[in-house]
Amino acid sequence: MDIGDLIIILGPPGSGKGTQAEMLSEKMDYNHISTGEILRGEVANKTDIGQQASKYIERGSLVPDELIFDVIKNKLNSINPKNGFILDGFPRNIEQAEMLDDLNKKIDLVIYLNVPENILIDRVLGRRECVECGAIQDESLTEDGSCYVCGGKTVVRSDDDREIIKHRIEVYENETHPLKDYYDEKGLLVQVDGTGAPDEINNTIKDLITTRLYSRI
Ligand code: AMP
């Protein structure tokens, strides 16, 4: 099978993974796979997976690996692999990274978005989710609070609450942060400063991808 690039975006909650992955998917034609977004869709549609996942999402814990494995396998099998993938929010722990290794899809690059914790909390508390298209965005993007992508209604994500976000950052430190060394040891990790304007960060990432993978644009 002809498989396009496989890029992972890694970073704490609020580091801008979703925003950057979405921008790259638009500019470079990657499939953007956000496990958080898929799970929120399953919850909204009250599917079996959604009903099992919701209690973990609500309290800011990780959904059990077995559920995520099903979600990710279904998704990877349902899209055109030639366009390449950007994984946002997966893997979230070493077990999930090993599962991805077992799928024999070669990982080309892991981008780590570096953002200090005080900025993370402010960013998460100021963000909104569109109930129509699922886009996550800063509340300042439109004056009347409508979605900057589709004009739909935006709401605060139920797990973007101050106490829950603190827990999500702890979960990140304990379970997800070890992936930084995991991929660094494989020579795949590149760190990017995630504190600037989204466009500038995106240009840095695009340049990195172009240099490292000699690919599209
Ligand atoms: P995110 O949109 O990536 O911040 O994810 C929101 C929530 O979905 C997380 O706090 C977890 O409860 C759940 N989640 C998303 N991706 C994963 C994953 N790979 N493994 C376990 N839980 C996940």
Coordinates of C-alpha atoms and ligand atoms in Angstrom, one line a residue:
M1 CA 0.0 0.0 0.0
D2 CA 1.2 3.5 -0.9
I3 CA 1.2 5.4 2.4
G4 CA 1.7 9.2 2.7
D5 CA 3.6 10.9 5.5
L6 CA 2.6 10.1 9.1
I7 CA 3.1 13.1 11.4
I8 CA 2.3 13.2 15.1
I9 CA 1.6 16.5 16.9
L10 CA 2.4 16.1 20.6
G11 CA 2.0 18.6 23.4
P12 CA 0.0 19.4 26.5
P13 CA -3.7 20.4 26.5
G14 CA -4.0 24.0 25.1
S15 CA -0.6 23.8 23.3
G16 CA -2.4 24.3 20.0
K17 CA -2.2 20.8 18.5
G18 CA -5.7 20.9 17.1
T19 CA -5.2 24.4 15.5
Q20 CA -1.9 23.5 14.0
A21 CA -3.1 20.1 12.7
E22 CA -6.1 21.7 11.1
M23 CA -4.1 24.4 9.4
L24 CA -1.7 21.8 8.0
S25 CA -4.5 19.6 6.8
E26 CA -5.9 22.6 4.9
K27 CA -2.6 23.8 3.5
M28 CA -0.9 20.5 2.8
D29 CA -3.8 18.1 2.2
Y30 CA -3.2 15.8 5.1
N31 CA -5.9 13.8 6.8
H32 CA -6.3 15.4 10.2
I33 CA -7.1 12.7 12.8
S34 CA -8.1 14.1 16.2
T35 CA -9.1 11.4 18.6
G36 CA -10.6 14.0 20.9
E37 CA -12.8 15.3 18.1
I38 CA -13.9 11.8 17.1
L39 CA -14.8 11.0 20.7
R40 CA -16.8 14.2 21.2
G41 CA -18.7 13.2 18.0
E42 CA -19.4 9.7 19.4
V43 CA -20.6 11.3 22.6
A44 CA -22.9 13.8 20.8
N45 CA -24.3 10.9 18.7
K46 CA -24.8 8.7 21.8
T47 CA -23.1 5.8 20.2
D48 CA -21.8 2.8 22.3
I49 CA -18.2 4.2 22.1
G50 CA -19.5 7.6 23.1
Q51 CA -21.5 6.3 26.1
Q52 CA -18.4 4.4 27.3
A53 CA -16.1 7.3 26.8
S54 CA -18.1 10.2 28.2
K55 CA -17.4 9.7 31.9
Y56 CA -13.6 9.7 31.3
I57 CA -13.7 12.8 29.0
E58 CA -15.9 14.7 31.5
R59 CA -13.4 14.2 34.3
G60 CA -10.4 14.8 32.1
S61 CA -9.0 11.3 32.3
L62 CA -7.8 9.2 29.4
V63 CA -10.4 6.9 27.8
P64 CA -9.3 3.2 28.1
D65 CA -6.8 2.1 25.4
E66 CA -9.1 -0.7 24.0
L67 CA -11.7 2.0 23.1
I68 CA -9.1 4.2 21.5
F69 CA -7.6 1.3 19.5
D70 CA -11.0 0.7 17.9
V71 CA -11.5 4.4 17.2
I72 CA -8.0 4.8 15.6
K73 CA -8.1 1.5 13.6
N74 CA -11.5 2.4 12.1
K75 CA -10.4 5.8 11.2
L76 CA -7.1 4.8 9.6
N77 CA -8.9 2.2 7.6
S78 CA -11.6 4.6 6.4
I79 CA -9.4 7.3 4.8
N80 CA -7.2 7.6 1.8
P81 CA -3.7 6.8 3.0
K82 CA -2.0 8.4 0.0
N83 CA -2.7 11.9 1.4
G84 CA -0.8 11.2 4.6
F85 CA -2.0 11.7 8.2
I86 CA -1.6 14.1 11.0
L87 CA -2.4 12.5 14.4
D88 CA -3.5 15.0 17.0
G89 CA -4.2 13.6 20.5
F90 CA -3.0 10.1 19.6
P91 CA -0.9 8.4 21.0
R92 CA -1.5 9.6 24.5
N93 CA 0.7 7.0 26.4
I94 CA 3.4 4.5 25.7
E95 CA 1.0 1.6 25.2
Q96 CA -0.8 3.5 22.4
A97 CA 2.5 4.4 20.8
E98 CA 3.4 0.7 20.8
M99 CA 0.1 -0.1 19.3
L100 CA 0.8 2.4 16.5
D101 CA 4.2 0.8 15.9
D102 CA 2.4 -2.6 15.6
L103 CA 0.3 -1.2 12.7
N104 CA 3.5 -0.9 10.7
K105 CA 2.8 2.6 9.5
K106 CA 6.1 4.4 9.3
I107 CA 6.2 7.6 11.4
D108 CA 8.0 10.4 9.6
L109 CA 8.0 13.2 12.2
V110 CA 6.9 14.0 15.7
I111 CA 6.3 17.7 16.4
Y112 CA 6.4 18.7 20.1
L113 CA 4.7 22.0 20.8
N114 CA 6.4 23.7 23.8
V115 CA 4.2 26.0 25.9
P116 CA 4.6 26.9 29.6
E117 CA 1.8 25.8 32.0
N118 CA 0.5 29.2 32.9
I119 CA -0.2 30.0 29.3
L120 CA -1.9 26.6 28.8
I121 CA -4.5 27.2 31.5
D122 CA -5.4 30.7 30.2
R123 CA -5.7 29.5 26.6
V124 CA -7.9 26.6 27.6
L125 CA -10.2 28.7 29.7
G126 CA -10.6 31.2 26.8
R127 CA -11.4 28.7 24.1
R128 CA -14.8 27.6 22.6
E129 CA -16.0 24.7 20.5
C130 CA -18.4 25.1 17.6
V131 CA -21.5 22.9 18.0
E132 CA -21.9 22.8 14.2
C133 CA -18.5 22.0 12.8
G134 CA -16.5 21.1 16.0
A135 CA -13.8 23.7 15.4
I136 CA -11.9 24.7 18.6
Q137 CA -11.1 28.4 18.7
D138 CA -10.2 31.3 20.9
E139 CA -13.3 33.3 22.2
S140 CA -11.7 36.6 20.9
L141 CA -11.9 35.4 17.2
T142 CA -15.4 36.8 16.5
E143 CA -17.2 39.6 18.3
D144 CA -20.5 37.9 18.8
G145 CA -19.0 34.5 19.7
S146 CA -20.0 32.8 16.5
C147 CA -17.7 30.2 14.9
Y148 CA -15.0 31.8 12.7
V149 CA -15.1 28.8 10.4
C150 CA -18.9 28.3 9.7
G151 CA -20.7 31.0 11.7
G152 CA -22.3 28.4 14.0
K153 CA -22.9 28.7 17.7
T154 CA -19.9 28.1 20.0
V155 CA -19.9 26.8 23.5
V156 CA -17.3 26.1 26.3
R157 CA -16.1 22.5 26.1
S158 CA -17.4 20.7 29.2
D159 CA -13.8 19.5 30.0
D160 CA -12.4 23.1 29.7
D161 CA -13.1 23.9 33.4
R162 CA -10.3 25.2 35.6
E163 CA -10.2 22.1 37.9
I164 CA -10.6 19.6 35.1
I165 CA -7.9 21.3 33.0
K166 CA -5.5 21.1 36.0
H167 CA -6.2 17.4 36.1
R168 CA -5.7 17.0 32.3
I169 CA -2.3 18.7 32.6
E170 CA -1.4 16.2 35.4
V171 CA -2.6 13.3 33.3
Y172 CA -0.5 14.7 30.4
E173 CA 2.6 15.0 32.6
N174 CA 2.2 11.4 34.0
E175 CA 1.1 9.5 30.9
T176 CA 1.7 11.5 27.7
H177 CA 4.9 13.4 28.4
P178 CA 7.1 10.2 28.4
L179 CA 6.3 10.0 24.7
K180 CA 8.7 12.9 24.2
D181 CA 11.7 10.8 25.1
Y182 CA 10.2 7.7 23.4
Y183 CA 10.2 9.5 20.0
D184 CA 13.4 11.5 20.7
E185 CA 15.2 8.2 21.2
K186 CA 13.9 7.1 17.8
G187 CA 15.3 10.3 16.2
L188 CA 11.8 11.5 15.2
L189 CA 11.2 14.4 17.6
V190 CA 11.4 18.1 16.7
Q191 CA 10.5 20.8 19.3
V192 CA 8.7 23.9 18.2
D193 CA 8.0 27.0 20.3
G194 CA 4.2 27.0 20.6
T195 CA 3.8 30.4 22.3
G196 CA 3.6 32.8 19.2
A197 CA 0.9 33.6 16.7
P198 CA -0.8 30.5 15.2
D199 CA 0.2 31.5 11.6
E200 CA 3.9 32.0 12.6
I201 CA 4.0 28.6 14.4
N202 CA 2.3 27.0 11.4
N203 CA 4.9 28.5 9.0
T204 CA 7.7 27.1 11.2
I205 CA 6.1 23.7 11.2
K206 CA 5.5 23.8 7.4
D207 CA 9.2 24.6 6.8
L208 CA 10.2 21.8 9.1
I209 CA 8.0 19.3 7.2
T210 CA 9.3 20.5 3.9
T211 CA 12.9 20.3 4.9
R212 CA 12.6 17.0 6.8
L213 CA 10.3 15.1 4.5
Y214 CA 11.2 16.8 1.1
S215 CA 7.5 16.7 0.4
R216 CA 4.5 18.6 -1.0
I217 CA 3.5 22.3 -1.0
Ligands
AMP1 P1 -8.4 16.4 23.2 O1 -9.4 17.0 22.3 O2 -7.3 15.8 22.5 O3 -7.9 17.4 24.3 O4 -9.1 15.2 24.0 C1 -10.2 15.4 24.9 C2 -10.4 14.2 25.7 O5 -10.7 13.0 24.9 C3 -9.2 13.8 26.6 O6 -9.1 14.5 27.8 C4 -9.4 12.3 26.8 O7 -10.5 12.1 27.8 C5 -10.0 11.8 25.5 N1 -9.0 11.4 24.6 C6 -8.6 11.9 23.4 N2 -7.7 11.2 22.8 C7 -7.4 10.2 23.6 C8 -6.4 9.1 23.5 N3 -5.6 9.0 22.5 N4 -6.4 8.2 24.6 C9 -7.3 8.4 25.6 N5 -8.2 9.4 25.7 C10 -8.2 10.3 24.7

